Amino acid sequence: DAGVTQSPTHLIKTRGQHVTLRCSPISGHKSVSWYQQVLGQGPQFIFQYYEKEERGRGNFPDRFSARQFPNYSSELNVNALLLGDSALYLCASSLAQGNSGANVLTFGAGSRLTVL
Amino acid sequence: RKEVEQDPGPFNVPEGATVAFNCTYSNSASQSFFWYRQDCRKEPKLLMSVYSSGNEDGRFTAQLNRASQYISLLIRDSKLSDSATYLCVVASDRGSTLGRLYFGRGTQLTVWP
């Protein structure tokens, strides 16, 4: 079975540009979350979507936005890129919204963004 | 104050050694606890959940102390393949933060032959 797939795997942008990252969850999973991992730090929560609605937002500026489509795939958009946005962007999916019991997050391999 | 605090290490141990990692969390309302493993330039993968009574999975033992808000991971008989970064993770299962994971910065482990 395919796991969580993300694209692109690597990309380079310049300051001020925008970027769109894509994520396909595991088949049957309805919740998608996005995390940012800066080098040397743990992942930090950006967004969670469940049943196509935003269910949580982390402490990120409005330059960050996301959406979930009817097939439960998701996009993360970042506008007006800054050097500090350089990071590994991780998408994770789960069956439902919580984290207990069998409802555990599975992460994709991530999209590595470099902003020059 | 960060939600989850971890000693970043690095820990460098020989094969066969026993090594312990610790972390503390700040939100007493946290309900779920995990250890994730992350290999270099890869995604985090769930190593094990942590239960109040403590739990063991082969060479790995996890402990939770809710009163002290402290989580530990013990690795016995270390293998070269255990070399990775170990992330301490807590989650809330209710309210506005439902479904959100809070990660520590990770503890780097290198096991040498």
PDB file of C-alpha atoms in Angstrom, chain B:
ATOM      1  CA  ARG B   1       8.714  27.802  27.565  1.00  0.00           C
ATOM      2  CA  LYS B   2       8.651  25.023  24.997  1.00  0.00           C
ATOM      3  CA  GLU B   3       5.948  22.373  25.171  1.00  0.00           C
ATOM      4  CA  VAL B   4       8.500  19.555  25.126  1.00  0.00           C
ATOM      5  CA  GLU B   5      12.095  19.797  26.297  1.00  0.00           C
ATOM      6  CA  GLN B   6      14.741  17.267  25.359  1.00  0.00           C
ATOM      7  CA  ASP B   7      18.472  17.022  25.824  1.00  0.00           C
ATOM      8  CA  PRO B   8      19.763  17.210  22.215  1.00  0.00           C
ATOM      9  CA  GLY B   9      22.824  15.108  22.989  1.00  0.00           C
ATOM     10  CA  PRO B  10      24.635  13.831  21.048  1.00  0.00           C
ATOM     11  CA  PHE B  11      24.948  10.477  22.728  1.00  0.00           C
ATOM     12  CA  ASN B  12      27.778   8.327  21.425  1.00  0.00           C
ATOM     13  CA  VAL B  13      27.751   4.777  22.766  1.00  0.00           C
ATOM     14  CA  PRO B  14      29.378   1.447  21.831  1.00  0.00           C
ATOM     15  CA  GLU B  15      27.385  -1.487  20.560  1.00  0.00           C
ATOM     16  CA  GLY B  16      25.749  -3.376  23.392  1.00  0.00           C
ATOM     17  CA  ALA B  17      25.475  -0.359  25.664  1.00  0.00           C
ATOM     18  CA  THR B  18      22.338   0.746  27.453  1.00  0.00           C
ATOM     19  CA  VAL B  19      21.306   4.339  26.858  1.00  0.00           C
ATOM     20  CA  ALA B  20      18.482   6.422  28.308  1.00  0.00           C
ATOM     21  CA  PHE B  21      16.775   9.516  26.958  1.00  0.00           C
ATOM     22  CA  ASN B  22      14.550  11.831  28.922  1.00  0.00           C
ATOM     23  CA  CYS B  23      12.155  14.609  28.187  1.00  0.00           C
ATOM     24  CA  THR B  24       9.764  16.846  30.067  1.00  0.00           C
ATOM     25  CA  TYR B  25       6.518  18.404  28.911  1.00  0.00           C
ATOM     26  CA  SER B  26       4.822  21.542  30.121  1.00  0.00           C
ATOM     27  CA  ASN B  27       1.119  20.955  29.446  1.00  0.00           C
ATOM     28  CA  SER B  28      -0.416  18.852  32.188  1.00  0.00           C
ATOM     29  CA  ALA B  29      -3.494  18.328  29.971  1.00  0.00           C
ATOM     30  CA  SER B  30      -1.471  16.241  27.515  1.00  0.00           C
ATOM     31  CA  GLN B  31      -3.007  12.819  27.070  1.00  0.00           C
ATOM     32  CA  SER B  32      -0.942  10.910  24.542  1.00  0.00           C
ATOM     33  CA  PHE B  33       2.778  10.337  24.493  1.00  0.00           C
ATOM     34  CA  PHE B  34       5.087   8.877  21.894  1.00  0.00           C
ATOM     35  CA  TRP B  35       8.655   8.321  20.888  1.00  0.00           C
ATOM     36  CA  TYR B  36       9.433   8.818  17.215  1.00  0.00           C
ATOM     37  CA  ARG B  37      12.653   7.909  15.450  1.00  0.00           C
ATOM     38  CA  GLN B  38      14.067  10.032  12.650  1.00  0.00           C
ATOM     39  CA  ASP B  39      16.940   8.927  10.469  1.00  0.00           C
ATOM     40  CA  CYS B  40      19.127  11.545   8.815  1.00  0.00           C
ATOM     41  CA  ARG B  41      17.167  13.535   6.225  1.00  0.00           C
ATOM     42  CA  LYS B  42      14.178  11.202   6.530  1.00  0.00           C
ATOM     43  CA  GLU B  43      10.703  11.566   7.982  1.00  0.00           C
ATOM     44  CA  PRO B  44       9.871  10.782  11.624  1.00  0.00           C
ATOM     45  CA  LYS B  45       8.529   7.289  12.207  1.00  0.00           C
ATOM     46  CA  LEU B  46       6.642   6.089  15.245  1.00  0.00           C
ATOM     47  CA  LEU B  47       8.865   4.004  17.504  1.00  0.00           C
ATOM     48  CA  MET B  48       6.378   3.396  20.290  1.00  0.00           C
ATOM     49  CA  SER B  49       3.535   4.897  22.234  1.00  0.00           C
ATOM     50  CA  VAL B  50       4.099   5.538  25.937  1.00  0.00           C
ATOM     51  CA  TYR B  51       1.543   4.346  28.457  1.00  0.00           C
ATOM     52  CA  SER B  52       1.086   5.342  32.077  1.00  0.00           C
ATOM     53  CA  SER B  53       2.050   1.898  33.332  1.00  0.00           C
ATOM     54  CA  GLY B  54       5.200   1.863  31.235  1.00  0.00           C
ATOM     55  CA  ASN B  55       5.653  -0.397  28.263  1.00  0.00           C
ATOM     56  CA  GLU B  56       8.299  -2.447  26.570  1.00  0.00           C
ATOM     57  CA  ASP B  57       8.908  -3.403  22.957  1.00  0.00           C
ATOM     58  CA  GLY B  58      11.884  -5.700  22.634  1.00  0.00           C
ATOM     59  CA  ARG B  59      14.992  -3.762  23.615  1.00  0.00           C
ATOM     60  CA  PHE B  60      13.023  -0.535  24.078  1.00  0.00           C
ATOM     61  CA  THR B  61      11.300   0.493  27.302  1.00  0.00           C
ATOM     62  CA  ALA B  62       9.252   3.661  27.708  1.00  0.00           C
ATOM     63  CA  GLN B  63       8.155   5.205  30.992  1.00  0.00           C
ATOM     64  CA  LEU B  64       5.770   8.032  31.806  1.00  0.00           C
ATOM     65  CA  ASN B  65       5.560   9.967  35.047  1.00  0.00           C
ATOM     66  CA  ARG B  66       2.490  12.198  34.864  1.00  0.00           C
ATOM     67  CA  ALA B  67       3.113  13.791  38.247  1.00  0.00           C
ATOM     68  CA  SER B  68       6.558  14.982  37.154  1.00  0.00           C
ATOM     69  CA  GLN B  69       5.526  15.428  33.501  1.00  0.00           C
ATOM     70  CA  TYR B  70       8.504  13.327  32.512  1.00  0.00           C
ATOM     71  CA  ILE B  71       8.949  10.724  29.779  1.00  0.00           C
ATOM     72  CA  SER B  72      11.858   8.359  29.268  1.00  0.00           C
ATOM     73  CA  LEU B  73      13.117   5.886  26.709  1.00  0.00           C
ATOM     74  CA  LEU B  74      15.609   3.154  27.541  1.00  0.00           C
ATOM     75  CA  ILE B  75      17.441   1.256  24.818  1.00  0.00           C
ATOM     76  CA  ARG B  76      19.205  -1.924  25.870  1.00  0.00           C
ATOM     77  CA  ASP B  77      21.882  -3.791  23.924  1.00  0.00           C
ATOM     78  CA  SER B  78      22.333  -0.945  21.425  1.00  0.00           C
ATOM     79  CA  LYS B  79      22.769  -1.866  17.762  1.00  0.00           C
ATOM     80  CA  LEU B  80      24.471   0.100  15.020  1.00  0.00           C
ATOM     81  CA  SER B  81      21.052   0.412  13.399  1.00  0.00           C
ATOM     82  CA  ASP B  82      19.750   2.303  16.441  1.00  0.00           C
ATOM     83  CA  SER B  83      21.779   5.346  15.349  1.00  0.00           C
ATOM     84  CA  ALA B  84      19.175   8.053  14.710  1.00  0.00           C
ATOM     85  CA  THR B  85      17.485  11.041  16.308  1.00  0.00           C
ATOM     86  CA  TYR B  86      14.832  10.185  18.883  1.00  0.00           C
ATOM     87  CA  LEU B  87      11.947  12.617  19.175  1.00  0.00           C
ATOM     88  CA  CYS B  88       9.811  12.903  22.281  1.00  0.00           C
ATOM     89  CA  VAL B  89       6.216  13.748  21.350  1.00  0.00           C
ATOM     90  CA  VAL B  90       3.130  14.699  23.326  1.00  0.00           C
ATOM     91  CA  ALA B  91      -0.412  15.269  22.131  1.00  0.00           C
ATOM     92  CA  SER B  92      -3.696  16.557  23.408  1.00  0.00           C
ATOM     93  CA  ASP B  93      -6.724  14.479  22.571  1.00  0.00           C
ATOM     94  CA  ARG B  94      -9.355  17.088  23.223  1.00  0.00           C
ATOM     95  CA  GLY B  95     -10.207  20.754  22.855  1.00  0.00           C
ATOM     96  CA  SER B  96      -8.745  23.219  20.412  1.00  0.00           C
ATOM     97  CA  THR B  97      -5.439  21.338  20.160  1.00  0.00           C
ATOM     98  CA  LEU B  98      -7.012  17.963  19.316  1.00  0.00           C
ATOM     99  CA  GLY B  99      -4.838  16.061  16.890  1.00  0.00           C
ATOM    100  CA  ARG B 100      -1.823  18.314  17.279  1.00  0.00           C
ATOM    101  CA  LEU B 101       1.568  16.787  18.069  1.00  0.00           C
ATOM    102  CA  TYR B 102       4.209  18.677  20.007  1.00  0.00           C
ATOM    103  CA  PHE B 103       7.750  17.526  19.290  1.00  0.00           C
ATOM    104  CA  GLY B 104      10.905  17.949  21.271  1.00  0.00           C
ATOM    105  CA  ARG B 105      13.987  18.953  19.310  1.00  0.00           C
ATOM    106  CA  GLY B 106      15.228  15.376  19.354  1.00  0.00           C
ATOM    107  CA  THR B 107      18.159  13.546  20.911  1.00  0.00           C
ATOM    108  CA  GLN B 108      20.851  12.339  18.541  1.00  0.00           C
ATOM    109  CA  LEU B 109      22.226   8.846  19.143  1.00  0.00           C
ATOM    110  CA  THR B 110      25.282   7.333  17.458  1.00  0.00           C
ATOM    111  CA  VAL B 111      26.158   3.722  18.180  1.00  0.00           C
ATOM    112  CA  TRP B 112      29.723   2.799  17.237  1.00  0.00           C
ATOM    113  CA  PRO B 113      31.180  -0.671  16.646  1.00  0.00           C
TER     114      PRO B 113
END
